[in-house]
PDB file of C-alpha atoms and ligand atoms in Angstrom:
ATOM      1  CA  MET A  21      55.449 -83.157 224.494  1.00 61.00           C
ATOM      2  CA  SER A  22      57.133 -86.489 224.392  1.00 73.00           C
ATOM      3  CA  VAL A  23      55.896 -88.960 221.654  1.00 85.00           C
ATOM      4  CA  ARG A  24      55.114 -92.474 222.272  1.00 93.00           C
ATOM      5  CA  LYS A  25      57.148 -94.859 219.609  1.00 97.00           C
ATOM      6  CA  VAL A  26      55.545 -97.437 218.123  1.00 98.00           C
ATOM      7  CA  THR A  27      56.621-101.055 219.530  1.00 98.00           C
ATOM      8  CA  VAL A  28      55.391-104.592 218.402  1.00 98.00           C
ATOM      9  CA  ALA A  29      53.545-105.075 221.282  1.00 98.00           C
ATOM     10  CA  THR A  30      51.872-101.922 219.962  1.00 98.00           C
ATOM     11  CA  LEU A  31      51.176-103.564 216.970  1.00 98.00           C
ATOM     12  CA  ALA A  32      50.143-106.625 218.608  1.00 98.00           C
ATOM     13  CA  GLY A  33      47.560-104.725 220.643  1.00 98.00           C
ATOM     14  CA  LEU A  34      46.669-102.729 217.645  1.00 98.00           C
ATOM     15  CA  LYS A  35      45.592-106.427 216.179  1.00 98.00           C
ATOM     16  CA  ALA A  36      44.042-107.353 219.643  1.00 98.00           C
ATOM     17  CA  ARG A  37      41.632-104.622 219.133  1.00 98.00           C
ATOM     18  CA  ASN A  38      40.924-105.002 215.840  1.00 97.00           C
ATOM     19  CA  GLU A  39      42.698-101.810 214.783  1.00 98.00           C
ATOM     20  CA  LYS A  40      43.939-101.777 211.321  1.00 98.00           C
ATOM     21  CA  ALA A  41      47.272-100.298 211.574  1.00 98.00           C
ATOM     22  CA  VAL A  42      48.293 -97.647 208.682  1.00 98.00           C
ATOM     23  CA  PHE A  43      51.531 -98.202 207.268  1.00 98.00           C
ATOM     24  CA  VAL A  44      53.469 -96.245 204.752  1.00 98.00           C
ATOM     25  CA  THR A  45      56.571 -96.402 202.696  1.00 98.00           C
ATOM     26  CA  ALA A  46      59.094 -93.381 202.600  1.00 98.00           C
ATOM     27  CA  TYR A  47      62.428 -92.502 201.791  1.00 98.00           C
ATOM     28  CA  ASP A  48      63.150 -89.148 202.905  1.00 98.00           C
ATOM     29  CA  TYR A  49      63.600 -86.419 205.802  1.00 98.00           C
ATOM     30  CA  PRO A  50      60.906 -84.573 204.905  1.00 98.00           C
ATOM     31  CA  THR A  51      58.449 -87.704 204.148  1.00 98.00           C
ATOM     32  CA  ALA A  52      59.167 -89.034 206.753  1.00 98.00           C
ATOM     33  CA  THR A  53      58.518 -86.341 209.079  1.00 98.00           C
ATOM     34  CA  PHE A  54      54.960 -85.805 207.614  1.00 98.00           C
ATOM     35  CA  ALA A  55      53.445 -89.008 207.762  1.00 98.00           C
ATOM     36  CA  ASP A  56      54.938 -89.346 211.267  1.00 98.00           C
ATOM     37  CA  ARG A  57      53.201 -86.707 212.186  1.00 98.00           C
ATOM     38  CA  ALA A  58      49.541 -87.564 210.682  1.00 98.00           C
ATOM     39  CA  GLY A  59      50.251 -90.309 213.152  1.00 98.00           C
ATOM     40  CA  VAL A  60      51.267 -93.604 210.724  1.00 98.00           C
ATOM     41  CA  ASP A  61      51.950 -96.424 212.854  1.00 98.00           C
ATOM     42  CA  MET A  62      54.410 -98.173 210.657  1.00 98.00           C
ATOM     43  CA  ILE A  63      56.792 -97.014 207.996  1.00 99.00           C
ATOM     44  CA  LEU A  64      58.818 -98.872 205.162  1.00 99.00           C
ATOM     45  CA  VAL A  65      61.787 -97.901 203.506  1.00 98.00           C
ATOM     46  CA  GLY A  66      61.195-100.411 200.348  1.00 98.00           C
ATOM     47  CA  ASP A  67      63.841-101.371 198.098  1.00 98.00           C
ATOM     48  CA  SER A  68      61.107 -99.339 196.108  1.00 97.00           C
ATOM     49  CA  ALA A  69      62.841 -96.370 196.554  1.00 98.00           C
ATOM     50  CA  ALA A  70      65.396 -97.627 193.360  1.00 98.00           C
ATOM     51  CA  MET A  71      62.285 -96.925 191.685  1.00 96.00           C
ATOM     52  CA  THR A  72      60.785 -93.644 192.803  1.00 97.00           C
ATOM     53  CA  MET A  73      63.707 -92.096 194.484  1.00 98.00           C
ATOM     54  CA  LEU A  74      66.282 -92.899 191.745  1.00 98.00           C
ATOM     55  CA  GLY A  75      64.710 -93.482 188.766  1.00 96.00           C
ATOM     56  CA  LEU A  76      65.804 -97.396 188.188  1.00 96.00           C
ATOM     57  CA  PRO A  77      64.010 -99.574 186.362  1.00 93.00           C
ATOM     58  CA  SER A  78      63.318-102.282 188.842  1.00 94.00           C
ATOM     59  CA  THR A  79      64.308-103.026 192.775  1.00 95.00           C
ATOM     60  CA  LEU A  80      67.085-105.295 191.838  1.00 95.00           C
ATOM     61  CA  GLN A  81      69.319-102.533 191.029  1.00 96.00           C
ATOM     62  CA  ILE A  82      69.948-100.950 194.452  1.00 98.00           C
ATOM     63  CA  GLY A  83      72.301-101.929 197.187  1.00 98.00           C
ATOM     64  CA  LEU A  84      73.108-101.868 200.932  1.00 98.00           C
ATOM     65  CA  ASP A  85      74.816 -98.662 200.943  1.00 98.00           C
ATOM     66  CA  GLU A  86      72.149 -96.671 198.946  1.00 98.00           C
ATOM     67  CA  MET A  87      69.481 -98.526 201.745  1.00 98.00           C
ATOM     68  CA  LEU A  88      71.472 -97.103 204.365  1.00 98.00           C
ATOM     69  CA  VAL A  89      71.286 -93.869 202.682  1.00 98.00           C
ATOM     70  CA  PHE A  90      67.284 -93.690 203.076  1.00 98.00           C
ATOM     71  CA  ILE A  91      67.518 -95.729 206.008  1.00 98.00           C
ATOM     72  CA  ARG A  92      69.186 -92.784 208.064  1.00 98.00           C
ATOM     73  CA  ALA A  93      67.252 -90.097 206.753  1.00 98.00           C
ATOM     74  CA  VAL A  94      63.803 -91.732 207.721  1.00 98.00           C
ATOM     75  CA  THR A  95      64.869 -92.855 211.280  1.00 98.00           C
ATOM     76  CA  ARG A  96      65.798 -90.152 211.680  1.00 98.00           C
ATOM     77  CA  ALA A  97      62.706 -88.777 211.030  1.00 98.00           C
ATOM     78  CA  ALA A  98      60.621 -90.818 213.107  1.00 98.00           C
ATOM     79  CA  GLN A  99      59.663 -90.302 216.562  1.00 98.00           C
ATOM     80  CA  HIS A 100      56.418 -92.252 216.935  1.00 98.00           C
ATOM     81  CA  ALA A 101      56.046 -94.831 213.987  1.00 98.00           C
ATOM     82  CA  PHE A 102      58.040 -97.756 213.769  1.00 98.00           C
ATOM     83  CA  VAL A 103      60.679 -98.116 211.263  1.00 98.00           C
ATOM     84  CA  ILE A 104      61.407-100.842 209.273  1.00 99.00           C
ATOM     85  CA  GLY A 105      64.270-101.425 206.413  1.00 98.00           C
ATOM     86  CA  ASP A 106      63.892-103.703 203.084  1.00 98.00           C
ATOM     87  CA  LEU A 107      66.498-105.642 202.440  1.00 98.00           C
ATOM     88  CA  PRO A 108      67.722-105.576 199.448  1.00 98.00           C
ATOM     89  CA  PHE A 109      68.277-108.123 196.449  1.00 98.00           C
ATOM     90  CA  LEU A 110      71.410-110.728 197.820  1.00 97.00           C
ATOM     91  CA  SER A 111      71.690-108.946 200.776  1.00 98.00           C
ATOM     92  CA  TYR A 112      70.624-111.969 202.478  1.00 98.00           C
ATOM     93  CA  GLN A 113      70.600-114.278 200.417  1.00 97.00           C
ATOM     94  CA  PRO A 114      73.846-115.947 200.724  1.00 97.00           C
ATOM     95  CA  SER A 115      75.037-116.610 204.201  1.00 98.00           C
ATOM     96  CA  ASP A 116      73.217-116.164 207.046  1.00 98.00           C
ATOM     97  CA  GLU A 117      76.038-114.243 208.085  1.00 98.00           C
ATOM     98  CA  THR A 118      75.691-111.836 205.311  1.00 98.00           C
ATOM     99  CA  ALA A 119      71.874-111.831 206.132  1.00 98.00           C
ATOM    100  CA  ILE A 120      72.655-111.063 210.092  1.00 98.00           C
ATOM    101  CA  ARG A 121      75.409-107.980 208.805  1.00 98.00           C
ATOM    102  CA  SER A 122      73.099-106.430 206.360  1.00 98.00           C
ATOM    103  CA  ALA A 123      70.013-106.516 208.780  1.00 98.00           C
ATOM    104  CA  GLY A 124      72.886-105.638 211.794  1.00 98.00           C
ATOM    105  CA  ALA A 125      73.704-102.605 209.789  1.00 98.00           C
ATOM    106  CA  PHE A 126      70.160-101.363 209.235  1.00 98.00           C
ATOM    107  CA  VAL A 127      69.677-101.485 213.240  1.00 98.00           C
ATOM    108  CA  ALA A 128      72.323 -99.843 213.904  1.00 98.00           C
ATOM    109  CA  ALA A 129      71.211 -96.643 211.489  1.00 98.00           C
ATOM    110  CA  GLY A 130      67.651 -96.714 213.947  1.00 98.00           C
ATOM    111  CA  CYS A 131      65.653 -99.497 211.869  1.00 98.00           C
ATOM    112  CA  ASP A 132      62.916-101.199 214.734  1.00 98.00           C
ATOM    113  CA  ALA A 133      62.934-104.161 212.389  1.00 99.00           C
ATOM    114  CA  VAL A 134      63.998-105.300 208.814  1.00 99.00           C
ATOM    115  CA  LYS A 135      61.856-107.021 206.227  1.00 98.00           C
ATOM    116  CA  CYS A 136      62.911-109.783 203.690  1.00 98.00           C
ATOM    117  CA  GLU A 137      61.687-111.454 200.354  1.00 98.00           C
ATOM    118  CA  GLY A 138      60.495-114.828 200.570  1.00 98.00           C
ATOM    119  CA  GLY A 139      59.150-118.235 201.802  1.00 98.00           C
ATOM    120  CA  ALA A 140      60.103-121.502 202.859  1.00 98.00           C
ATOM    121  CA  ARG A 141      63.525-120.933 201.020  1.00 97.00           C
ATOM    122  CA  VAL A 142      64.623-117.923 203.177  1.00 98.00           C
ATOM    123  CA  ALA A 143      63.043-119.381 206.179  1.00 98.00           C
ATOM    124  CA  GLN A 144      66.791-120.133 207.407  1.00 98.00           C
ATOM    125  CA  ARG A 145      67.866-116.910 206.802  1.00 98.00           C
ATOM    126  CA  VAL A 146      65.021-115.168 208.975  1.00 98.00           C
ATOM    127  CA  ARG A 147      65.826-117.543 211.936  1.00 98.00           C
ATOM    128  CA  ALA A 148      69.556-116.332 211.823  1.00 98.00           C
ATOM    129  CA  MET A 149      68.533-112.712 211.856  1.00 98.00           C
ATOM    130  CA  VAL A 150      65.948-113.527 214.530  1.00 98.00           C
ATOM    131  CA  ASP A 151      68.373-115.443 216.558  1.00 98.00           C
ATOM    132  CA  ALA A 152      70.872-112.406 216.298  1.00 98.00           C
ATOM    133  CA  GLY A 153      67.943-111.078 217.870  1.00 98.00           C
ATOM    134  CA  ILE A 154      66.386-108.641 215.246  1.00 98.00           C
ATOM    135  CA  ALA A 155      62.902-108.133 214.550  1.00 98.00           C
ATOM    136  CA  VAL A 156      62.075-109.614 210.723  1.00 98.00           C
ATOM    137  CA  MET A 157      58.491-108.923 208.692  1.00 99.00           C
ATOM    138  CA  GLY A 158      58.112-111.538 205.717  1.00 98.00           C
ATOM    139  CA  HIS A 159      57.799-110.705 202.536  1.00 98.00           C
ATOM    140  CA  LEU A 160      54.965-112.863 200.224  1.00 98.00           C
ATOM    141  CA  GLY A 161      53.313-112.851 197.260  1.00 97.00           C
ATOM    142  CA  LEU A 162      54.280-110.563 194.266  1.00 96.00           C
ATOM    143  CA  THR A 163      57.525-110.695 195.811  1.00 96.00           C
ATOM    144  CA  PRO A 164      59.638-108.038 193.434  1.00 93.00           C
ATOM    145  CA  GLN A 165      63.334-109.280 193.968  1.00 95.00           C
ATOM    146  CA  ASN A 166      62.222-112.397 192.109  1.00 91.00           C
ATOM    147  CA  LEU A 167      60.195-110.776 189.409  1.00 87.00           C
ATOM    148  CA  GLY A 168      62.379-113.467 186.846  1.00 87.00           C
ATOM    149  CA  GLN A 169      61.024-115.750 188.122  1.00 90.00           C
ATOM    150  CA  LEU A 170      57.235-114.558 188.759  1.00 90.00           C
ATOM    151  CA  GLY A 171      57.009-113.236 185.027  1.00 85.00           C
ATOM    152  CA  GLY A 172      56.389-109.526 185.812  1.00 85.00           C
ATOM    153  CA  TYR A 173      54.057-107.785 188.040  1.00 87.00           C
ATOM    154  CA  ARG A 174      51.511-110.188 188.473  1.00 91.00           C
ATOM    155  CA  VAL A 175      48.808-110.891 190.992  1.00 94.00           C
ATOM    156  CA  GLN A 176      49.619-114.116 193.405  1.00 94.00           C
ATOM    157  CA  GLY A 177      47.587-117.129 195.268  1.00 96.00           C
ATOM    158  CA  LYS A 178      44.821-116.739 192.473  1.00 97.00           C
ATOM    159  CA  SER A 179      43.934-120.377 193.349  1.00 98.00           C
ATOM    160  CA  LEU A 180      43.028-122.067 196.261  1.00 98.00           C
ATOM    161  CA  ALA A 181      45.944-124.674 195.369  1.00 98.00           C
ATOM    162  CA  ALA A 182      47.915-121.092 194.786  1.00 97.00           C
ATOM    163  CA  ALA A 183      46.756-120.171 198.418  1.00 98.00           C
ATOM    164  CA  GLU A 184      47.987-123.336 199.976  1.00 98.00           C
ATOM    165  CA  ARG A 185      51.418-122.649 198.869  1.00 98.00           C
ATOM    166  CA  LEU A 186      50.740-119.448 200.544  1.00 98.00           C
ATOM    167  CA  LEU A 187      50.215-120.780 203.628  1.00 98.00           C
ATOM    168  CA  ARG A 188      53.126-123.085 203.597  1.00 98.00           C
ATOM    169  CA  ASP A 189      55.265-120.175 202.741  1.00 98.00           C
ATOM    170  CA  ALA A 190      53.961-118.067 204.996  1.00 98.00           C
ATOM    171  CA  GLU A 191      53.805-120.761 208.510  1.00 98.00           C
ATOM    172  CA  ALA A 192      56.934-121.675 207.578  1.00 98.00           C
ATOM    173  CA  LEU A 193      58.274-117.871 207.849  1.00 98.00           C
ATOM    174  CA  GLU A 194      55.682-118.171 211.293  1.00 98.00           C
ATOM    175  CA  ARG A 195      58.447-121.445 212.830  1.00 98.00           C
ATOM    176  CA  ALA A 196      61.414-119.172 211.895  1.00 98.00           C
ATOM    177  CA  GLY A 197      60.250-116.769 213.960  1.00 98.00           C
ATOM    178  CA  VAL A 198      59.108-113.501 211.940  1.00 98.00           C
ATOM    179  CA  PHE A 199      56.827-110.741 213.993  1.00 98.00           C
ATOM    180  CA  ALA A 200      54.813-110.840 210.434  1.00 98.00           C
ATOM    181  CA  ILE A 201      54.605-110.740 207.169  1.00 98.00           C
ATOM    182  CA  LEU A 202      53.613-108.589 204.230  1.00 98.00           C
ATOM    183  CA  LEU A 203      51.503-110.089 201.294  1.00 98.00           C
ATOM    184  CA  GLU A 204      51.478-107.989 198.603  1.00 98.00           C
ATOM    185  CA  ALA A 205      48.694-108.680 195.136  1.00 97.00           C
ATOM    186  CA  VAL A 206      47.176-111.481 196.607  1.00 98.00           C
ATOM    187  CA  PRO A 207      43.414-110.921 196.119  1.00 98.00           C
ATOM    188  CA  ALA A 208      41.433-110.707 199.611  1.00 98.00           C
ATOM    189  CA  GLU A 209      40.331-113.515 199.987  1.00 98.00           C
ATOM    190  CA  THR A 210      43.928-115.541 200.199  1.00 98.00           C
ATOM    191  CA  ALA A 211      44.708-113.163 202.175  1.00 98.00           C
ATOM    192  CA  ALA A 212      41.975-114.128 204.430  1.00 98.00           C
ATOM    193  CA  PHE A 213      42.576-117.796 204.230  1.00 98.00           C
ATOM    194  CA  VAL A 214      46.356-116.858 204.954  1.00 98.00           C
ATOM    195  CA  ARG A 215      45.826-114.531 207.880  1.00 98.00           C
ATOM    196  CA  GLU A 216      42.988-116.887 209.783  1.00 98.00           C
ATOM    197  CA  ARG A 217      45.707-119.687 210.297  1.00 98.00           C
ATOM    198  CA  LEU A 218      48.083-117.675 211.346  1.00 98.00           C
ATOM    199  CA  GLY A 219      49.582-116.384 214.947  1.00 98.00           C
ATOM    200  CA  VAL A 220      51.306-113.549 213.602  1.00 98.00           C
ATOM    201  CA  LEU A 221      50.266-109.703 212.254  1.00 98.00           C
ATOM    202  CA  VAL A 222      49.326-109.941 208.959  1.00 98.00           C
ATOM    203  CA  TYR A 223      49.931-106.773 206.656  1.00 98.00           C
ATOM    204  CA  GLY A 224      48.719-106.093 203.289  1.00 98.00           C
ATOM    205  CA  ILE A 225      49.745-104.652 199.880  1.00 98.00           C
ATOM    206  CA  GLY A 226      47.216-104.887 196.953  1.00 97.00           C
ATOM    207  CA  ALA A 227      45.710-107.749 199.399  1.00 98.00           C
ATOM    208  CA  GLY A 228      42.067-106.152 200.471  1.00 98.00           C
ATOM    209  CA  PRO A 229      40.654-105.298 203.531  1.00 98.00           C
ATOM    210  CA  HIS A 230      41.104-108.763 205.649  1.00 98.00           C
ATOM    211  CA  VAL A 231      44.458-108.104 207.020  1.00 98.00           C
ATOM    212  CA  ASP A 232      45.524-106.224 210.130  1.00 98.00           C
ATOM    213  CA  GLY A 233      46.815-103.113 208.176  1.00 98.00           C
ATOM    214  CA  GLN A 234      47.485-101.451 204.826  1.00 98.00           C
ATOM    215  CA  LEU A 235      50.585-100.139 203.013  1.00 98.00           C
ATOM    216  CA  VAL A 236      51.096 -98.110 200.396  1.00 98.00           C
ATOM    217  CA  ILE A 237      54.175 -96.566 198.558  1.00 97.00           C
ATOM    218  CA  SER A 238      53.569 -93.402 199.244  1.00 97.00           C
ATOM    219  CA  HIS A 239      54.582 -92.181 195.756  1.00 97.00           C
ATOM    220  CA  ASP A 240      51.878 -93.317 195.210  1.00 96.00           C
ATOM    221  CA  MET A 241      49.379 -92.338 196.555  1.00 97.00           C
ATOM    222  CA  LEU A 242      50.781 -88.781 196.400  1.00 97.00           C
ATOM    223  CA  GLY A 243      50.945 -88.643 192.642  1.00 95.00           C
ATOM    224  CA  ASN A 244      54.947 -88.211 192.841  1.00 95.00           C
ATOM    225  CA  PHE A 245      55.649 -91.317 191.023  1.00 95.00           C
ATOM    226  CA  VAL A 246      57.732 -91.020 187.439  1.00 94.00           C
ATOM    227  CA  GLY A 247      56.923 -94.018 185.790  1.00 87.00           C
ATOM    228  CA  ASP A 248      54.126 -96.609 184.584  1.00 83.00           C
ATOM    229  CA  ILE A 249      53.491 -98.870 187.059  1.00 81.00           C
ATOM    230  CA  SER A 250      50.396 -97.823 188.053  1.00 81.00           C
ATOM    231  CA  PRO A 251      48.745-100.650 190.521  1.00 87.00           C
ATOM    232  CA  ARG A 252      45.092-101.374 190.807  1.00 89.00           C
ATOM    233  CA  PHE A 253      44.857-101.491 194.272  1.00 90.00           C
ATOM    234  CA  VAL A 254      46.265 -97.604 194.874  1.00 93.00           C
ATOM    235  CA  LYS A 255      44.134 -94.870 195.598  1.00 95.00           C
ATOM    236  CA  ARG A 256      45.771 -91.502 194.941  1.00 95.00           C
ATOM    237  CA  TYR A 257      45.075 -88.902 197.984  1.00 97.00           C
ATOM    238  CA  ALA A 258      47.157 -85.866 196.675  1.00 97.00           C
ATOM    239  CA  GLU A 259      48.836 -84.736 192.836  1.00 96.00           C
ATOM    240  CA  VAL A 260      51.904 -83.533 194.448  1.00 97.00           C
ATOM    241  CA  GLY A 261      53.576 -84.348 190.955  1.00 97.00           C
ATOM    242  CA  THR A 262      51.762 -82.514 189.198  1.00 97.00           C
ATOM    243  CA  ASN A 263      51.760 -79.472 191.345  1.00 98.00           C
ATOM    244  CA  VAL A 264      55.324 -79.823 191.122  1.00 98.00           C
ATOM    245  CA  GLU A 265      55.716 -79.149 187.836  1.00 98.00           C
ATOM    246  CA  ARG A 266      52.795 -76.094 187.880  1.00 98.00           C
ATOM    247  CA  ALA A 267      55.245 -74.796 190.458  1.00 98.00           C
ATOM    248  CA  PHE A 268      58.466 -75.183 188.749  1.00 98.00           C
ATOM    249  CA  ARG A 269      56.767 -73.924 185.655  1.00 98.00           C
ATOM    250  CA  GLU A 270      55.669 -70.753 187.098  1.00 98.00           C
ATOM    251  CA  TYR A 271      59.123 -70.034 188.838  1.00 98.00           C
ATOM    252  CA  ALA A 272      60.497 -70.295 185.471  1.00 98.00           C
ATOM    253  CA  SER A 273      58.168 -67.911 183.806  1.00 98.00           C
ATOM    254  CA  ASP A 274      58.504 -65.517 186.561  1.00 98.00           C
ATOM    255  CA  VAL A 275      62.345 -65.396 186.172  1.00 98.00           C
ATOM    256  CA  ARG A 276      62.415 -64.998 182.834  1.00 98.00           C
ATOM    257  CA  ALA A 277      59.495 -61.817 182.927  1.00 98.00           C
ATOM    258  CA  GLY A 278      61.334 -60.717 185.489  1.00 98.00           C
ATOM    259  CA  VAL A 279      58.783 -60.358 187.931  1.00 97.00           C
ATOM    260  CA  PHE A 280      60.921 -62.390 190.653  1.00 98.00           C
ATOM    261  CA  PRO A 281      62.215 -61.262 193.043  1.00 97.00           C
ATOM    262  CA  GLY A 282      59.945 -58.746 193.969  1.00 97.00           C
ATOM    263  CA  PRO A 283      61.028 -55.525 196.195  1.00 95.00           C
ATOM    264  CA  GLU A 284      59.363 -57.802 199.186  1.00 96.00           C
ATOM    265  CA  HIS A 285      62.047 -60.825 198.127  1.00 97.00           C
ATOM    266  CA  CYS A 286      64.840 -58.371 198.440  1.00 97.00           C
ATOM    267  CA  TYR A 287      67.018 -57.413 201.863  1.00 97.00           C
ATOM    268  CA  PRO A 288      65.843 -54.168 203.131  1.00 96.00           C
ATOM    269  CA  ILE A 289      68.923 -51.404 204.490  1.00 97.00           C
ATOM    270  CA  ASP A 290      69.096 -48.617 205.649  1.00 98.00           C
ATOM    271  CA  PRO A 291      67.873 -45.754 203.050  1.00 97.00           C
ATOM    272  CA  ALA A 292      71.456 -43.645 203.680  1.00 98.00           C
ATOM    273  CA  ASP A 293      73.058 -46.134 203.133  1.00 98.00           C
ATOM    274  CA  GLU A 294      71.086 -47.390 199.643  1.00 97.00           C
ATOM    275  CA  SER A 295      71.432 -44.377 198.179  1.00 97.00           C
ATOM    276  CA  LEU A 296      75.527 -43.879 199.102  1.00 97.00           C
ATOM    277  CA  ILE A 297      75.863 -47.315 196.999  1.00 97.00           C
ATOM    278  CA  ARG A 298      73.514 -45.982 194.192  1.00 96.00           C
ATOM    279  CA  ALA A 299      75.771 -42.955 193.996  1.00 97.00           C
ATOM    280  CA  ALA A 300      78.446 -45.599 193.882  1.00 97.00           C
ATOM    281  CA  ARG A 301      76.965 -47.399 191.128  1.00 95.00           C
ATOM    282  CA  GLN A 302      76.005 -43.689 189.326  1.00 94.00           C
ATOM    283  CA  THR A 303      79.588 -42.418 189.652  1.00 95.00           C
ATOM    284  CA  ARG A 304      82.147 -45.199 189.828  1.00 90.00           C
ATOM    285  CA  LYS A 305      83.235 -47.335 186.869  1.00 87.00           C
ATOM    286  CA  ALA A 306      82.055 -50.612 186.147  1.00 86.00           C
ATOM    287  CA  ARG A 307      83.473 -53.916 184.731  1.00 83.00           C
ATOM    288  CA  PRO A 308      82.560 -53.541 181.333  1.00 81.00           C
ATOM    289  CA  ALA A 309      79.680 -56.554 180.647  1.00 74.00           C
ATOM    290  CA  ALA A 310      80.717 -60.168 180.002  1.00 64.00           C
ATOM    291  CA  ARG A 311      81.490 -60.982 175.911  1.00 63.00           C
ATOM    292  CA  SER A 312      78.555 -61.885 174.417  1.00 59.00           C
ATOM    293  CA  VAL A 313      77.277 -65.577 174.979  1.00 59.00           C
ATOM    294  CA  PRO A 314      77.517 -68.135 171.944  1.00 59.00           C
ATOM    295  CA  ALA A 315      73.785 -68.184 170.875  1.00 58.00           C
ATOM    296  CA  VAL A 316      71.712 -71.798 172.516  1.00 57.00           C
ATOM    297  CA  GLU A 317      69.126 -73.487 171.680  1.00 60.00           C
ATOM    298  CA  ALA A 318      65.689 -72.004 172.481  1.00 59.00           C
ATOM    299  CA  ARG A 319      64.438 -73.297 175.425  1.00 61.00           C
ATOM    300  CA  PRO A 320      61.523 -76.351 175.815  1.00 59.00           C
TER     301      PRO A 320
HETATM  302  O1  LIG B 412      59.986-102.068 198.390  1.00 71.13           O
HETATM  303  C1  LIG B 412      58.803-101.483 198.771  1.00 71.13           C
HETATM  304  O2  LIG B 412      58.447-100.598 198.882  1.00 71.13           O
HETATM  305  C2  LIG B 412      58.377-102.950 198.756  1.00 71.13           C
HETATM  306  C3  LIG B 412      56.382-102.361 199.127  1.00 71.13           C
HETATM  307  C4  LIG B 412      56.111-102.944 197.277  1.00 71.13           C
HETATM  308  C5  LIG B 412      55.418-103.949 199.527  1.00 71.13           C
HETATM  309  O3  LIG B 412      58.707-103.657 199.573  1.00 71.13           O
END
């Protein structure tokens, strides 16, 4: 059966019908396949891969080439979902040409759109990418590539003045040609204030219900993020990390106890051949056992 690919027009249609878009991050082929089969509308290959997949301390340490590995895996999997590649730190800020080349590499790797962080100060880069024919999503509110300036993972847009600043940035992005804006970690009322004043699609991650769709980092909802960050806006739908660790412990215990592999995990052969090989094992001289290895520390 052929699967309909989500486009910008599909997303606009959802908004027109007052239906919420379902948006998750994914970085690898299996997760993107499961998300796609589950019918999610959009997949972000986020630079959060730095933390979720590579164990790095922030998103600032991932580069374009590493992102491209994740992007190729996800675009290979996504038959239905609209795939957005997240431009990493310094892949678009330096110049219009850098932005077009970086975004172009993501599109060549199969992305339907790219995302970049910031408002008025990146508007010129957004315009350059849009003029090159690339669909761009803006990202405002908590923008982790500016963590130093923001002073940490803090909720943004908490006062009317801050909400108005957010709106001015959103309007600059809209004028520059973005098809959508993602608001991260802002109060629900602020997100509603911004969305009601824009013509473009507005999605949220930790921005409350009054937006056109919800994004969540898949590791947060699936319970397989290894780290201490646990945002208030995350709802857990699975305990993948706990289950994976339990499975590895059970496997280790089975191997050490000699109960894995069992007969059902061994390849059967013709009984006559089996008898001949068994007899040969007994009659032919085996190699002497390996010399004893040095003592090792006890296992954990
Ligand atoms: O990299 C990412 O996953 C993101 C989301 C946190 C919005 O940018």
